[in-house]
PDB file of C-alpha atoms in Angstrom:
ATOM      1  CA  MET K   1      -5.028  -8.488  -0.056  1.00 47.00           C
ATOM      2  CA  ALA K   2      -3.974  -9.610   3.139  1.00 54.00           C
ATOM      3  CA  ALA K   3      -0.313  -8.955   4.724  1.00 55.00           C
ATOM      4  CA  ARG K   4       0.757 -12.529   4.462  1.00 57.00           C
ATOM      5  CA  ASP K   5      -0.345 -12.733   0.345  1.00 60.00           C
ATOM      6  CA  TRP K   6       1.809  -9.838   0.010  1.00 58.00           C
ATOM      7  CA  LEU K   7       4.672 -11.718   1.374  1.00 59.00           C
ATOM      8  CA  PHE K   8       3.943 -14.384  -0.503  1.00 60.00           C
ATOM      9  CA  LEU K   9       3.841 -12.782  -3.752  1.00 60.00           C
ATOM     10  CA  LEU K  10       7.197 -10.729  -3.111  1.00 62.00           C
ATOM     11  CA  LEU K  11       9.104 -14.106  -2.253  1.00 61.00           C
ATOM     12  CA  TYR K  12       7.409 -15.658  -5.380  1.00 58.00           C
ATOM     13  CA  CYS K  13       8.599 -12.630  -8.091  1.00 58.00           C
ATOM     14  CA  SER K  14      11.851 -12.343  -6.008  1.00 59.00           C
ATOM     15  CA  HIS K  15      13.019 -16.242  -6.631  1.00 58.00           C
ATOM     16  CA  PRO K  16      15.517 -15.798 -10.316  1.00 59.00           C
ATOM     17  CA  SER K  17      13.860 -18.956 -12.071  1.00 57.00           C
ATOM     18  CA  MET K  18      10.547 -16.730 -11.268  1.00 54.00           C
ATOM     19  CA  MET K  19      11.719 -12.811 -12.396  1.00 55.00           C
ATOM     20  CA  ALA K  20      11.551 -14.033 -16.085  1.00 56.00           C
ATOM     21  CA  GLY K  21       7.777 -14.138 -15.922  1.00 54.00           C
ATOM     22  CA  CYS K  22       7.296 -10.554 -13.673  1.00 51.00           C
ATOM     23  CA  TYR K  23       9.460  -9.345 -16.816  1.00 51.00           C
ATOM     24  CA  LEU K  24       7.546 -10.666 -19.502  1.00 50.00           C
ATOM     25  CA  THR K  25       4.570  -9.780 -18.078  1.00 48.00           C
ATOM     26  CA  ALA K  26       5.611  -6.239 -16.970  1.00 48.00           C
ATOM     27  CA  GLU K  27       6.593  -5.958 -20.823  1.00 53.00           C
ATOM     28  CA  SER K  28       3.471  -7.382 -22.080  1.00 53.00           C
ATOM     29  CA  GLY K  29       1.455  -5.150 -20.558  1.00 54.00           C
ATOM     30  CA  ALA K  30      -0.844  -7.800 -19.535  1.00 53.00           C
ATOM     31  CA  PRO K  31      -2.380  -7.691 -16.069  1.00 56.00           C
ATOM     32  CA  VAL K  32      -1.274  -9.887 -13.485  1.00 53.00           C
ATOM     33  CA  ALA K  33      -4.019 -12.172 -12.247  1.00 59.00           C
ATOM     34  CA  TYR K  34      -3.396 -13.074  -8.469  1.00 54.00           C
ATOM     35  CA  SER K  35      -6.027 -14.249  -6.277  1.00 57.00           C
ATOM     36  CA  GLY K  36      -4.515 -14.226  -2.410  1.00 58.00           C
ATOM     37  CA  GLY K  37      -5.639 -16.778   0.049  1.00 58.00           C
ATOM     38  CA  GLY K  38      -5.111 -20.642  -0.590  1.00 57.00           C
ATOM     39  CA  ARG K  39      -1.421 -20.497   0.450  1.00 64.00           C
ATOM     40  CA  ALA K  40      -0.641 -20.670   4.522  1.00 63.00           C
ATOM     41  CA  ILE K  41       2.295 -18.820   5.294  1.00 72.00           C
ATOM     42  CA  SER K  42       3.307 -18.839   8.950  1.00 78.00           C
ATOM     43  CA  ASP K  43       4.645 -16.367  11.346  1.00 80.00           C
ATOM     44  CA  ALA K  44       7.681 -18.527  11.441  1.00 82.00           C
ATOM     45  CA  GLN K  45       8.382 -18.668   7.900  1.00 77.00           C
ATOM     46  CA  ILE K  46       7.101 -14.560   7.675  1.00 75.00           C
ATOM     47  CA  LEU K  47      10.365 -13.791  10.378  1.00 77.00           C
ATOM     48  CA  SER K  48      12.307 -16.509   9.000  1.00 77.00           C
ATOM     49  CA  ALA K  49      11.810 -13.586   5.415  1.00 72.00           C
ATOM     50  CA  ILE K  50      11.995 -10.567   6.850  1.00 73.00           C
ATOM     51  CA  SER K  51      14.928  -8.319   8.403  1.00 69.00           C
ATOM     52  CA  PRO K  52      15.605  -5.178  10.090  1.00 66.00           C
ATOM     53  CA  MET K  53      15.749  -2.460   8.188  1.00 66.00           C
ATOM     54  CA  GLY K  54      17.526   0.860   7.849  1.00 72.00           C
ATOM     55  CA  HIS K  55      18.266   3.840   6.182  1.00 72.00           C
ATOM     56  CA  PRO K  56      21.652   5.585   7.058  1.00 76.00           C
ATOM     57  CA  VAL K  57      21.836   8.801   7.074  1.00 84.00           C
ATOM     58  CA  GLY K  58      23.156  11.520   8.745  1.00 83.00           C
ATOM     59  CA  THR K  59      26.637  10.057   9.670  1.00 89.00           C
ATOM     60  CA  CYS K  60      28.576  12.536   7.680  1.00 91.00           C
ATOM     61  CA  ALA K  61      25.667  15.826   7.509  1.00 91.00           C
ATOM     62  CA  MET K  62      26.023  18.559   5.294  1.00 93.00           C
ATOM     63  CA  GLY K  63      26.050  21.865   7.432  1.00 92.00           C
ATOM     64  CA  ARG K  64      28.171  25.028   8.367  1.00 93.00           C
ATOM     65  CA  ALA K  65      31.484  23.997   8.918  1.00 93.00           C
ATOM     66  CA  ASP K  66      31.275  25.634  12.470  1.00 94.00           C
ATOM     67  CA  ASP K  67      28.207  23.241  13.701  1.00 92.00           C
ATOM     68  CA  PRO K  68      30.368  20.334  15.274  1.00 90.00           C
ATOM     69  CA  MET K  69      27.748  17.948  13.996  1.00 89.00           C
ATOM     70  CA  SER K  70      28.456  18.870  10.280  1.00 91.00           C
ATOM     71  CA  VAL K  71      31.542  16.974   7.768  1.00 94.00           C
ATOM     72  CA  VAL K  72      30.596  18.567   4.307  1.00 94.00           C
ATOM     73  CA  ASP K  73      29.592  22.071   3.427  1.00 94.00           C
ATOM     74  CA  GLU K  74      26.961  22.553   0.468  1.00 92.00           C
ATOM     75  CA  ALA K  75      29.673  21.723  -2.517  1.00 92.00           C
ATOM     76  CA  PHE K  76      29.642  18.174  -0.443  1.00 94.00           C
ATOM     77  CA  LYS K  77      33.519  19.014   0.346  1.00 94.00           C
ATOM     78  CA  VAL K  78      34.912  17.598   3.421  1.00 95.00           C
ATOM     79  CA  HIS K  79      35.309  20.562   6.092  1.00 95.00           C
ATOM     80  CA  GLY K  80      39.569  20.822   6.374  1.00 93.00           C
ATOM     81  CA  ILE K  81      40.314  18.066   4.134  1.00 93.00           C
ATOM     82  CA  ASP K  82      41.623  19.115   0.151  1.00 90.00           C
ATOM     83  CA  ASN K  83      39.398  17.218  -2.380  1.00 89.00           C
ATOM     84  CA  LEU K  84      37.841  14.994  -0.436  1.00 93.00           C
ATOM     85  CA  PHE K  85      33.968  14.790  -1.066  1.00 94.00           C
ATOM     86  CA  VAL K  86      30.693  12.608   0.196  1.00 94.00           C
ATOM     87  CA  ALA K  87      27.831  12.585  -2.666  1.00 93.00           C
ATOM     88  CA  ASP K  88      25.138   9.372  -0.839  1.00 92.00           C
ATOM     89  CA  ALA K  89      22.215   9.869   1.544  1.00 91.00           C
ATOM     90  CA  SER K  90      24.902  10.500   4.687  1.00 92.00           C
ATOM     91  CA  VAL K  91      24.863  14.114   4.528  1.00 93.00           C
ATOM     92  CA  MET K  92      21.587  14.344   4.721  1.00 90.00           C
ATOM     93  CA  PRO K  93      21.238  15.866   8.365  1.00 85.00           C
ATOM     94  CA  VAL K  94      18.279  14.050   9.397  1.00 85.00           C
ATOM     95  CA  ILE K  95      16.304  10.982   7.856  1.00 81.00           C
ATOM     96  CA  MET K  96      13.010  11.702   5.879  1.00 79.00           C
ATOM     97  CA  SER K  97       9.753  10.400   5.876  1.00 78.00           C
ATOM     98  CA  ALA K  98       9.899   8.903   2.503  1.00 79.00           C
ATOM     99  CA  ASN K  99      12.226   6.558   1.081  1.00 82.00           C
ATOM    100  CA  THR K 100      15.708   7.514   0.806  1.00 85.00           C
ATOM    101  CA  ASN K 101      16.682   6.111  -2.921  1.00 88.00           C
ATOM    102  CA  LEU K 102      15.032   9.204  -4.940  1.00 90.00           C
ATOM    103  CA  PRO K 103      16.937  11.652  -2.852  1.00 90.00           C
ATOM    104  CA  THR K 104      19.982  10.066  -3.071  1.00 91.00           C
ATOM    105  CA  ILE K 105      20.153  10.041  -6.546  1.00 93.00           C
ATOM    106  CA  MET K 106      19.419  13.845  -6.891  1.00 93.00           C
ATOM    107  CA  LEU K 107      21.953  14.787  -4.113  1.00 93.00           C
ATOM    108  CA  ALA K 108      24.191  12.243  -6.316  1.00 93.00           C
ATOM    109  CA  GLU K 109      23.785  14.769  -9.395  1.00 95.00           C
ATOM    110  CA  LEU K 110      24.127  17.749  -7.321  1.00 95.00           C
ATOM    111  CA  ALA K 111      26.678  17.041  -6.204  1.00 94.00           C
ATOM    112  CA  ALA K 112      28.167  16.091  -9.509  1.00 94.00           C
ATOM    113  CA  GLU K 113      27.283  19.406 -10.677  1.00 94.00           C
ATOM    114  CA  ARG K 114      28.908  21.349  -7.652  1.00 92.00           C
ATOM    115  CA  ILE K 115      32.130  18.713  -7.376  1.00 91.00           C
ATOM    116  CA  GLY K 116      32.684  19.363 -11.348  1.00 90.00           C
ATOM    117  CA  ALA K 117      32.243  22.962 -11.016  1.00 89.00           C
ATOM    118  CA  GLN K 118      34.612  23.196  -8.213  1.00 82.00           C
ATOM    119  CA  CYS K 119      37.317  20.994  -9.777  1.00 80.00           C
ATOM    120  CA  PHE K 120      37.406  22.024 -13.170  1.00 82.00           C
ATOM    121  CA  LYS K 121      36.890  25.883 -12.997  1.00 77.00           C
ATOM    122  CA  GLU K 122      39.973  26.768 -13.779  1.00 60.00           C
TER     123      GLU K 122
END
């Protein structure tokens, strides 16, 4: 399938009035019938539908307290500040080559365990 066809399908399925049909198809298990081609999407339409995107990480990097580039420790606690924790993708020291969603969820789960253990150990 050509890139323009994928973009058309993405724009089509992201329109609110079309989402109900997409959900219904997904729930019924019926295959989605789609054939590429036949739709002209210009370069201008493509450029108007896209925007630069990044996965900001590393702004509160995890590391040792003696590392000047780190902000939080392995328990997600901010160095030098009591009762302040960071539990999102910003603790990743560097960006990974894959999507950051699942690793961020994992980090949040781990942070919840570690913060809970630290706060409720008394």
